[in-house]
Amino acid sequence: MSTIPIRVISLASRTDRRRQVAEQFARLGVAGYSFLDAVNGKEQPDHPLFAHYDPAARARRKGRGRDLKPSQLGCFASHYLLWQECAASGRPMVVVEDDALLQDNFPDLLIRASQLAERWPLIWLHGYDRSGRDPVMAVGRMGPFTLVRKLKRHSCTVAYLLSPAGAEALLAHCGSWVYPVDDTMIRFYEHGVESILLQPPCVAQDHDSPSDIRGAENRPMPWPDKIRREFYKACDEIRRVWHNLRFRLRFRRPVS
């Protein structure tokens, strides 16, 4: 089985979730994982990484009064720390959040993780598909898995495989934080890290476990903010469509 490190993001206080994750790894016969004490945005409001957050840029793009919450900043910082770790180590890494449900095919992923990371810098291991609204493009196969490229979006950061090159690209892009970490990672048309999904997924999200992360509040938005937000959304859509078109034109599917 792969010797790629598996890092589990978990608040130090969530011993219940850590126990559940450990039980899942034991059931699958997987070793070599370790926990990262997640950054607690509420208890660590002055964490040095929070200096990356740009509230003015956030307000321009999403409207005033819609700041990222402390829990969202803590989540971003936790993933950012692992990107730094991955880049510094020069080795691929599997990142898992503590609300992950590991599927029976998770060991199949670990066996092929090194090869997969050589092909693609970022591979989502958990599924996210809003029927008919999240188009994908097949880009290859490996063993029992099909690899598809997400053409629009992917939600949450439950589990992913990251290469050092992918980590370096994300770090270079994230000098300024404007969006939650999952929304940032899916902006492939900005940072160039293609969003690849493993099918069938080898991880699911435990939706029965209450999330420790709270999103921005949906307050009534003044019309100038709405106009500005829609302008930025239109710009993003144009860039995304153009990036996808260029990818289709130059992509050559590798031999499995």
PDB file of C-alpha atoms in Angstrom:
ATOM      1  CA  MET A   1       0.000   0.000   0.000  1.00  0.00           C
ATOM      2  CA  SER A   2       1.110   3.596  -0.581  1.00  0.00           C
ATOM      3  CA  THR A   3       3.456   5.256   1.889  1.00  0.00           C
ATOM      4  CA  ILE A   4       2.034   8.680   1.048  1.00  0.00           C
ATOM      5  CA  PRO A   5       1.276  10.523   4.301  1.00  0.00           C
ATOM      6  CA  ILE A   6      -2.362  10.914   5.294  1.00  0.00           C
ATOM      7  CA  ARG A   7      -3.099  14.036   7.320  1.00  0.00           C
ATOM      8  CA  VAL A   8      -6.404  14.408   9.136  1.00  0.00           C
ATOM      9  CA  ILE A   9      -7.592  17.930   9.981  1.00  0.00           C
ATOM     10  CA  SER A  10      -9.361  17.926  13.318  1.00  0.00           C
ATOM     11  CA  LEU A  11      -9.892  20.326  16.193  1.00  0.00           C
ATOM     12  CA  ALA A  12      -7.958  19.118  19.226  1.00  0.00           C
ATOM     13  CA  SER A  13     -11.176  19.240  21.235  1.00  0.00           C
ATOM     14  CA  ARG A  14     -13.055  16.890  18.884  1.00  0.00           C
ATOM     15  CA  THR A  15     -11.873  13.635  20.417  1.00  0.00           C
ATOM     16  CA  ASP A  16     -15.149  12.038  19.331  1.00  0.00           C
ATOM     17  CA  ARG A  17     -14.408  12.663  15.673  1.00  0.00           C
ATOM     18  CA  ARG A  18     -10.802  11.567  16.035  1.00  0.00           C
ATOM     19  CA  ARG A  19     -11.957   8.308  17.543  1.00  0.00           C
ATOM     20  CA  GLN A  20     -14.401   7.742  14.675  1.00  0.00           C
ATOM     21  CA  VAL A  21     -11.705   8.428  12.079  1.00  0.00           C
ATOM     22  CA  ALA A  22      -9.241   6.108  13.821  1.00  0.00           C
ATOM     23  CA  GLU A  23     -11.848   3.345  13.891  1.00  0.00           C
ATOM     24  CA  GLN A  24     -12.405   3.714  10.155  1.00  0.00           C
ATOM     25  CA  PHE A  25      -8.697   3.511   9.355  1.00  0.00           C
ATOM     26  CA  ALA A  26      -8.384   0.441  11.594  1.00  0.00           C
ATOM     27  CA  ARG A  27     -11.315  -1.242   9.855  1.00  0.00           C
ATOM     28  CA  LEU A  28      -9.658  -0.712   6.467  1.00  0.00           C
ATOM     29  CA  GLY A  29      -6.215  -1.755   7.688  1.00  0.00           C
ATOM     30  CA  VAL A  30      -4.744   1.663   6.890  1.00  0.00           C
ATOM     31  CA  ALA A  31      -1.815   3.029   8.881  1.00  0.00           C
ATOM     32  CA  GLY A  32       0.449   6.019   8.331  1.00  0.00           C
ATOM     33  CA  TYR A  33      -2.095   8.699   9.158  1.00  0.00           C
ATOM     34  CA  SER A  34      -1.685  11.519  11.654  1.00  0.00           C
ATOM     35  CA  PHE A  35      -3.794  14.376  12.964  1.00  0.00           C
ATOM     36  CA  LEU A  36      -3.248  18.075  12.426  1.00  0.00           C
ATOM     37  CA  ASP A  37      -4.627  20.178  15.250  1.00  0.00           C
ATOM     38  CA  ALA A  38      -6.927  22.413  13.237  1.00  0.00           C
ATOM     39  CA  VAL A  39      -6.753  26.159  13.700  1.00  0.00           C
ATOM     40  CA  ASN A  40      -9.676  27.234  15.859  1.00  0.00           C
ATOM     41  CA  GLY A  41     -10.708  30.609  14.501  1.00  0.00           C
ATOM     42  CA  LYS A  42     -12.861  31.454  17.503  1.00  0.00           C
ATOM     43  CA  GLU A  43     -10.170  30.683  20.068  1.00  0.00           C
ATOM     44  CA  GLN A  44      -7.256  31.939  17.946  1.00  0.00           C
ATOM     45  CA  PRO A  45      -8.606  35.176  16.402  1.00  0.00           C
ATOM     46  CA  ASP A  46      -5.081  36.590  16.063  1.00  0.00           C
ATOM     47  CA  HIS A  47      -3.573  33.597  14.283  1.00  0.00           C
ATOM     48  CA  PRO A  48      -0.774  34.933  12.030  1.00  0.00           C
ATOM     49  CA  LEU A  49      -2.184  33.282   8.912  1.00  0.00           C
ATOM     50  CA  PHE A  50      -5.356  35.345   9.232  1.00  0.00           C
ATOM     51  CA  ALA A  51      -3.326  38.311   7.988  1.00  0.00           C
ATOM     52  CA  HIS A  52      -3.879  36.835   4.509  1.00  0.00           C
ATOM     53  CA  TYR A  53      -7.589  37.626   4.744  1.00  0.00           C
ATOM     54  CA  ASP A  54      -8.595  40.679   2.694  1.00  0.00           C
ATOM     55  CA  PRO A  55     -11.983  41.879   3.995  1.00  0.00           C
ATOM     56  CA  ALA A  56     -12.057  44.825   1.581  1.00  0.00           C
ATOM     57  CA  ALA A  57     -11.694  42.541  -1.439  1.00  0.00           C
ATOM     58  CA  ARG A  58     -14.299  40.237   0.086  1.00  0.00           C
ATOM     59  CA  ALA A  59     -16.757  43.126   0.449  1.00  0.00           C
ATOM     60  CA  ARG A  60     -16.187  44.247  -3.148  1.00  0.00           C
ATOM     61  CA  ARG A  61     -16.896  40.813  -4.547  1.00  0.00           C
ATOM     62  CA  LYS A  62     -19.546  39.439  -2.199  1.00  0.00           C
ATOM     63  CA  GLY A  63     -21.111  42.527  -0.627  1.00  0.00           C
ATOM     64  CA  ARG A  64     -20.651  44.333   2.652  1.00  0.00           C
ATOM     65  CA  GLY A  65     -21.441  42.491   5.869  1.00  0.00           C
ATOM     66  CA  ARG A  66     -20.516  39.106   4.414  1.00  0.00           C
ATOM     67  CA  ASP A  67     -17.109  38.589   5.977  1.00  0.00           C
ATOM     68  CA  LEU A  68     -15.641  35.145   6.326  1.00  0.00           C
ATOM     69  CA  LYS A  69     -16.458  33.763   9.756  1.00  0.00           C
ATOM     70  CA  PRO A  70     -13.714  32.800  12.244  1.00  0.00           C
ATOM     71  CA  SER A  71     -14.466  29.123  11.650  1.00  0.00           C
ATOM     72  CA  GLN A  72     -14.018  29.600   7.882  1.00  0.00           C
ATOM     73  CA  LEU A  73     -10.705  31.363   8.433  1.00  0.00           C
ATOM     74  CA  GLY A  74      -9.612  28.560  10.742  1.00  0.00           C
ATOM     75  CA  CYS A  75     -10.524  25.982   8.117  1.00  0.00           C
ATOM     76  CA  PHE A  76      -8.600  27.888   5.443  1.00  0.00           C
ATOM     77  CA  ALA A  77      -5.557  28.217   7.710  1.00  0.00           C
ATOM     78  CA  SER A  78      -5.586  24.502   8.528  1.00  0.00           C
ATOM     79  CA  HIS A  79      -5.515  23.509   4.867  1.00  0.00           C
ATOM     80  CA  TYR A  80      -2.927  26.201   4.131  1.00  0.00           C
ATOM     81  CA  LEU A  81      -0.623  24.698   6.776  1.00  0.00           C
ATOM     82  CA  LEU A  82      -0.858  21.314   5.088  1.00  0.00           C
ATOM     83  CA  TRP A  83      -0.156  22.840   1.672  1.00  0.00           C
ATOM     84  CA  GLN A  84       3.006  24.302   3.170  1.00  0.00           C
ATOM     85  CA  GLU A  85       3.879  20.916   4.632  1.00  0.00           C
ATOM     86  CA  CYS A  86       3.272  19.145   1.326  1.00  0.00           C
ATOM     87  CA  ALA A  87       5.336  21.641  -0.659  1.00  0.00           C
ATOM     88  CA  ALA A  88       8.220  21.520   1.833  1.00  0.00           C
ATOM     89  CA  SER A  89       8.287  17.717   1.930  1.00  0.00           C
ATOM     90  CA  GLY A  90       8.328  17.287  -1.839  1.00  0.00           C
ATOM     91  CA  ARG A  91       5.899  14.367  -1.437  1.00  0.00           C
ATOM     92  CA  PRO A  92       2.219  13.984  -2.311  1.00  0.00           C
ATOM     93  CA  MET A  93      -0.232  14.024   0.568  1.00  0.00           C
ATOM     94  CA  VAL A  94      -3.755  12.801   1.239  1.00  0.00           C
ATOM     95  CA  VAL A  95      -5.736  15.398   3.195  1.00  0.00           C
ATOM     96  CA  VAL A  96      -8.833  14.253   5.080  1.00  0.00           C
ATOM     97  CA  GLU A  97     -11.215  16.189   7.309  1.00  0.00           C
ATOM     98  CA  ASP A  98     -12.560  14.554  10.434  1.00  0.00           C
ATOM     99  CA  ASP A  99     -16.150  14.343   9.165  1.00  0.00           C
ATOM    100  CA  ALA A 100     -15.051  11.980   6.398  1.00  0.00           C
ATOM    101  CA  LEU A 101     -16.593   8.565   5.883  1.00  0.00           C
ATOM    102  CA  LEU A 102     -13.957   6.315   4.334  1.00  0.00           C
ATOM    103  CA  GLN A 103     -15.373   3.914   1.764  1.00  0.00           C
ATOM    104  CA  ASP A 104     -14.263   0.334   1.183  1.00  0.00           C
ATOM    105  CA  ASN A 105     -12.309   1.390  -1.928  1.00  0.00           C
ATOM    106  CA  PHE A 106     -10.126   3.862  -0.010  1.00  0.00           C
ATOM    107  CA  PRO A 107      -7.204   1.373   0.108  1.00  0.00           C
ATOM    108  CA  ASP A 108      -7.473   1.044  -3.697  1.00  0.00           C
ATOM    109  CA  LEU A 109      -6.811   4.767  -3.913  1.00  0.00           C
ATOM    110  CA  LEU A 110      -3.773   4.557  -1.643  1.00  0.00           C
ATOM    111  CA  ILE A 111      -2.216   1.836  -3.803  1.00  0.00           C
ATOM    112  CA  ARG A 112      -2.363   4.165  -6.818  1.00  0.00           C
ATOM    113  CA  ALA A 113      -1.899   7.503  -5.080  1.00  0.00           C
ATOM    114  CA  SER A 114       1.692   8.097  -6.190  1.00  0.00           C
ATOM    115  CA  GLN A 115       0.869   7.438  -9.845  1.00  0.00           C
ATOM    116  CA  LEU A 116      -2.243   9.582  -9.684  1.00  0.00           C
ATOM    117  CA  ALA A 117      -0.347  12.487  -8.137  1.00  0.00           C
ATOM    118  CA  GLU A 118       2.150  12.359 -10.995  1.00  0.00           C
ATOM    119  CA  ARG A 119      -0.693  12.935 -13.468  1.00  0.00           C
ATOM    120  CA  TRP A 120      -2.770  15.531 -11.649  1.00  0.00           C
ATOM    121  CA  PRO A 121      -1.826  17.980  -8.875  1.00  0.00           C
ATOM    122  CA  LEU A 122      -5.250  17.908  -7.180  1.00  0.00           C
ATOM    123  CA  ILE A 123      -7.717  15.025  -7.064  1.00  0.00           C
ATOM    124  CA  TRP A 124     -10.924  15.214  -5.058  1.00  0.00           C
ATOM    125  CA  LEU A 125     -11.653  11.946  -3.268  1.00  0.00           C
ATOM    126  CA  HIS A 126     -15.192  12.801  -2.138  1.00  0.00           C
ATOM    127  CA  GLY A 127     -18.146  13.146  -4.447  1.00  0.00           C
ATOM    128  CA  TYR A 128     -20.225  16.231  -5.049  1.00  0.00           C
ATOM    129  CA  ASP A 129     -22.797  16.231  -7.817  1.00  0.00           C
ATOM    130  CA  ARG A 130     -25.948  18.287  -8.093  1.00  0.00           C
ATOM    131  CA  SER A 131     -27.752  16.240 -10.716  1.00  0.00           C
ATOM    132  CA  GLY A 132     -27.194  17.753 -14.149  1.00  0.00           C
ATOM    133  CA  ARG A 133     -25.683  20.955 -12.764  1.00  0.00           C
ATOM    134  CA  ASP A 134     -22.062  19.869 -12.337  1.00  0.00           C
ATOM    135  CA  PRO A 135     -20.718  18.839 -15.753  1.00  0.00           C
ATOM    136  CA  VAL A 136     -17.551  16.788 -15.959  1.00  0.00           C
ATOM    137  CA  MET A 137     -15.123  15.669 -18.642  1.00  0.00           C
ATOM    138  CA  ALA A 138     -13.480  12.233 -18.575  1.00  0.00           C
ATOM    139  CA  VAL A 139      -9.691  12.527 -18.555  1.00  0.00           C
ATOM    140  CA  GLY A 140      -8.493   8.983 -17.873  1.00  0.00           C
ATOM    141  CA  ARG A 141      -8.696   5.742 -15.943  1.00  0.00           C
ATOM    142  CA  MET A 142      -6.525   4.003 -13.400  1.00  0.00           C
ATOM    143  CA  GLY A 143      -7.435   0.612 -12.021  1.00  0.00           C
ATOM    144  CA  PRO A 144     -11.056   0.673 -10.817  1.00  0.00           C
ATOM    145  CA  PHE A 145     -11.242   4.461 -10.980  1.00  0.00           C
ATOM    146  CA  THR A 146     -12.304   6.902 -13.649  1.00  0.00           C
ATOM    147  CA  LEU A 147     -10.831  10.380 -13.501  1.00  0.00           C
ATOM    148  CA  VAL A 148     -13.065  13.258 -14.515  1.00  0.00           C
ATOM    149  CA  ARG A 149     -12.362  16.959 -14.638  1.00  0.00           C
ATOM    150  CA  LYS A 150     -14.890  19.224 -12.950  1.00  0.00           C
ATOM    151  CA  LEU A 151     -15.941  21.945 -15.380  1.00  0.00           C
ATOM    152  CA  LYS A 152     -17.805  24.110 -12.921  1.00  0.00           C
ATOM    153  CA  ARG A 153     -17.547  23.607  -9.180  1.00  0.00           C
ATOM    154  CA  HIS A 154     -16.933  21.220  -6.328  1.00  0.00           C
ATOM    155  CA  SER A 155     -18.014  21.756  -2.764  1.00  0.00           C
ATOM    156  CA  CYS A 156     -16.329  21.089   0.570  1.00  0.00           C
ATOM    157  CA  THR A 157     -12.792  19.904   1.284  1.00  0.00           C
ATOM    158  CA  VAL A 158     -13.605  16.543   2.864  1.00  0.00           C
ATOM    159  CA  ALA A 159     -10.731  14.678   1.211  1.00  0.00           C
ATOM    160  CA  TYR A 160      -8.240  15.206  -1.603  1.00  0.00           C
ATOM    161  CA  LEU A 161      -4.908  14.031  -2.956  1.00  0.00           C
ATOM    162  CA  LEU A 162      -2.420  16.857  -3.422  1.00  0.00           C
ATOM    163  CA  SER A 163       0.958  16.877  -5.164  1.00  0.00           C
ATOM    164  CA  PRO A 164       3.814  19.212  -4.161  1.00  0.00           C
ATOM    165  CA  ALA A 165       3.351  21.113  -7.425  1.00  0.00           C
ATOM    166  CA  GLY A 166      -0.332  21.556  -6.643  1.00  0.00           C
ATOM    167  CA  ALA A 167       0.485  22.746  -3.137  1.00  0.00           C
ATOM    168  CA  GLU A 168       2.995  25.281  -4.447  1.00  0.00           C
ATOM    169  CA  ALA A 169       0.490  26.625  -6.983  1.00  0.00           C
ATOM    170  CA  LEU A 170      -2.215  27.031  -4.341  1.00  0.00           C
ATOM    171  CA  LEU A 171       0.188  28.747  -1.964  1.00  0.00           C
ATOM    172  CA  ALA A 172       1.325  31.127  -4.697  1.00  0.00           C
ATOM    173  CA  HIS A 173      -2.301  31.996  -5.451  1.00  0.00           C
ATOM    174  CA  CYS A 174      -3.386  32.429  -1.852  1.00  0.00           C
ATOM    175  CA  GLY A 175      -1.410  35.461  -0.817  1.00  0.00           C
ATOM    176  CA  SER A 176      -4.810  37.077  -0.318  1.00  0.00           C
ATOM    177  CA  TRP A 177      -7.849  35.221   1.029  1.00  0.00           C
ATOM    178  CA  VAL A 178     -11.226  36.321  -0.293  1.00  0.00           C
ATOM    179  CA  TYR A 179     -13.309  33.138  -0.477  1.00  0.00           C
ATOM    180  CA  PRO A 180     -13.656  30.054   1.737  1.00  0.00           C
ATOM    181  CA  VAL A 181     -10.974  27.463   1.096  1.00  0.00           C
ATOM    182  CA  ASP A 182     -13.161  25.148  -1.015  1.00  0.00           C
ATOM    183  CA  ASP A 183     -14.317  28.016  -3.233  1.00  0.00           C
ATOM    184  CA  THR A 184     -10.693  29.086  -3.609  1.00  0.00           C
ATOM    185  CA  MET A 185      -9.481  25.617  -4.589  1.00  0.00           C
ATOM    186  CA  ILE A 186     -12.133  25.309  -7.306  1.00  0.00           C
ATOM    187  CA  ARG A 187     -11.032  28.547  -9.007  1.00  0.00           C
ATOM    188  CA  PHE A 188      -8.877  26.546 -11.428  1.00  0.00           C
ATOM    189  CA  TYR A 189      -9.185  29.274 -14.055  1.00  0.00           C
ATOM    190  CA  GLU A 190      -7.174  31.549 -11.740  1.00  0.00           C
ATOM    191  CA  HIS A 191      -4.492  29.346 -10.211  1.00  0.00           C
ATOM    192  CA  GLY A 192      -4.267  26.688 -12.933  1.00  0.00           C
ATOM    193  CA  VAL A 193      -4.710  23.691 -10.604  1.00  0.00           C
ATOM    194  CA  GLU A 194      -7.211  21.551 -12.481  1.00  0.00           C
ATOM    195  CA  SER A 195     -10.051  20.107 -10.428  1.00  0.00           C
ATOM    196  CA  ILE A 196     -10.048  16.339 -10.935  1.00  0.00           C
ATOM    197  CA  LEU A 197     -12.555  14.012  -9.302  1.00  0.00           C
ATOM    198  CA  LEU A 198     -12.135  10.318  -8.578  1.00  0.00           C
ATOM    199  CA  GLN A 199     -15.086   8.137  -9.612  1.00  0.00           C
ATOM    200  CA  PRO A 200     -16.373   6.257  -7.791  1.00  0.00           C
ATOM    201  CA  PRO A 201     -15.407   8.407  -4.808  1.00  0.00           C
ATOM    202  CA  CYS A 202     -13.536   6.698  -1.991  1.00  0.00           C
ATOM    203  CA  VAL A 203     -14.718   9.148   0.680  1.00  0.00           C
ATOM    204  CA  ALA A 204     -18.123  10.540   1.627  1.00  0.00           C
ATOM    205  CA  GLN A 205     -19.091  13.304   4.019  1.00  0.00           C
ATOM    206  CA  ASP A 206     -20.848  12.565   7.278  1.00  0.00           C
ATOM    207  CA  HIS A 207     -23.854  14.846   6.897  1.00  0.00           C
ATOM    208  CA  ASP A 208     -25.280  13.611  10.202  1.00  0.00           C
ATOM    209  CA  SER A 209     -22.392  15.172  12.102  1.00  0.00           C
ATOM    210  CA  PRO A 210     -22.940  18.905  12.792  1.00  0.00           C
ATOM    211  CA  SER A 211     -20.342  21.047  11.054  1.00  0.00           C
ATOM    212  CA  ASP A 212     -17.867  23.089  13.087  1.00  0.00           C
ATOM    213  CA  ILE A 213     -17.780  25.658  10.263  1.00  0.00           C
ATOM    214  CA  ARG A 214     -20.342  28.431   9.946  1.00  0.00           C
ATOM    215  CA  GLY A 215     -20.724  30.343   6.697  1.00  0.00           C
ATOM    216  CA  ALA A 216     -21.439  33.985   6.048  1.00  0.00           C
ATOM    217  CA  GLU A 217     -24.911  35.278   6.864  1.00  0.00           C
ATOM    218  CA  ASN A 218     -27.360  35.966   4.034  1.00  0.00           C
ATOM    219  CA  ARG A 219     -28.491  39.477   4.858  1.00  0.00           C
ATOM    220  CA  PRO A 220     -30.435  41.735   2.475  1.00  0.00           C
ATOM    221  CA  MET A 221     -27.956  43.229   0.015  1.00  0.00           C
ATOM    222  CA  PRO A 222     -28.008  46.871  -1.168  1.00  0.00           C
ATOM    223  CA  TRP A 223     -28.436  47.133  -4.932  1.00  0.00           C
ATOM    224  CA  PRO A 224     -24.944  48.625  -5.555  1.00  0.00           C
ATOM    225  CA  ASP A 225     -23.458  45.545  -3.876  1.00  0.00           C
ATOM    226  CA  LYS A 226     -25.702  43.288  -5.962  1.00  0.00           C
ATOM    227  CA  ILE A 227     -24.580  44.929  -9.192  1.00  0.00           C
ATOM    228  CA  ARG A 228     -20.932  44.643  -8.202  1.00  0.00           C
ATOM    229  CA  ARG A 229     -21.355  41.014  -7.134  1.00  0.00           C
ATOM    230  CA  GLU A 230     -23.051  40.087 -10.406  1.00  0.00           C
ATOM    231  CA  PHE A 231     -20.283  41.818 -12.354  1.00  0.00           C
ATOM    232  CA  TYR A 232     -17.625  39.720 -10.639  1.00  0.00           C
ATOM    233  CA  LYS A 233     -19.712  36.571 -11.131  1.00  0.00           C
ATOM    234  CA  ALA A 234     -19.983  37.311 -14.860  1.00  0.00           C
ATOM    235  CA  CYS A 235     -16.229  37.861 -15.092  1.00  0.00           C
ATOM    236  CA  ASP A 236     -15.612  34.556 -13.317  1.00  0.00           C
ATOM    237  CA  GLU A 237     -18.005  32.762 -15.661  1.00  0.00           C
ATOM    238  CA  ILE A 238     -16.286  34.133 -18.761  1.00  0.00           C
ATOM    239  CA  ARG A 239     -12.859  33.139 -17.462  1.00  0.00           C
ATOM    240  CA  ARG A 240     -14.073  29.686 -16.464  1.00  0.00           C
ATOM    241  CA  VAL A 241     -15.678  28.994 -19.848  1.00  0.00           C
ATOM    242  CA  TRP A 242     -12.597  30.247 -21.689  1.00  0.00           C
ATOM    243  CA  HIS A 243     -10.291  28.113 -19.537  1.00  0.00           C
ATOM    244  CA  ASN A 244     -12.442  25.028 -20.116  1.00  0.00           C
ATOM    245  CA  LEU A 245     -12.433  25.616 -23.869  1.00  0.00           C
ATOM    246  CA  ARG A 246      -8.653  25.930 -23.970  1.00  0.00           C
ATOM    247  CA  PHE A 247      -8.317  22.772 -21.863  1.00  0.00           C
ATOM    248  CA  ARG A 248     -10.531  20.783 -24.244  1.00  0.00           C
ATOM    249  CA  LEU A 249      -8.545  21.956 -27.262  1.00  0.00           C
ATOM    250  CA  ARG A 250      -5.159  20.979 -25.872  1.00  0.00           C
ATOM    251  CA  PHE A 251      -6.036  17.916 -23.788  1.00  0.00           C
ATOM    252  CA  ARG A 252      -4.760  14.531 -24.904  1.00  0.00           C
ATOM    253  CA  ARG A 253      -5.983  11.638 -22.803  1.00  0.00           C
ATOM    254  CA  PRO A 254      -3.076   9.526 -21.484  1.00  0.00           C
ATOM    255  CA  VAL A 255      -3.010   5.786 -21.983  1.00  0.00           C
ATOM    256  CA  SER A 256      -4.239   4.077 -18.778  1.00  0.00           C
TER     257      SER A 256
END
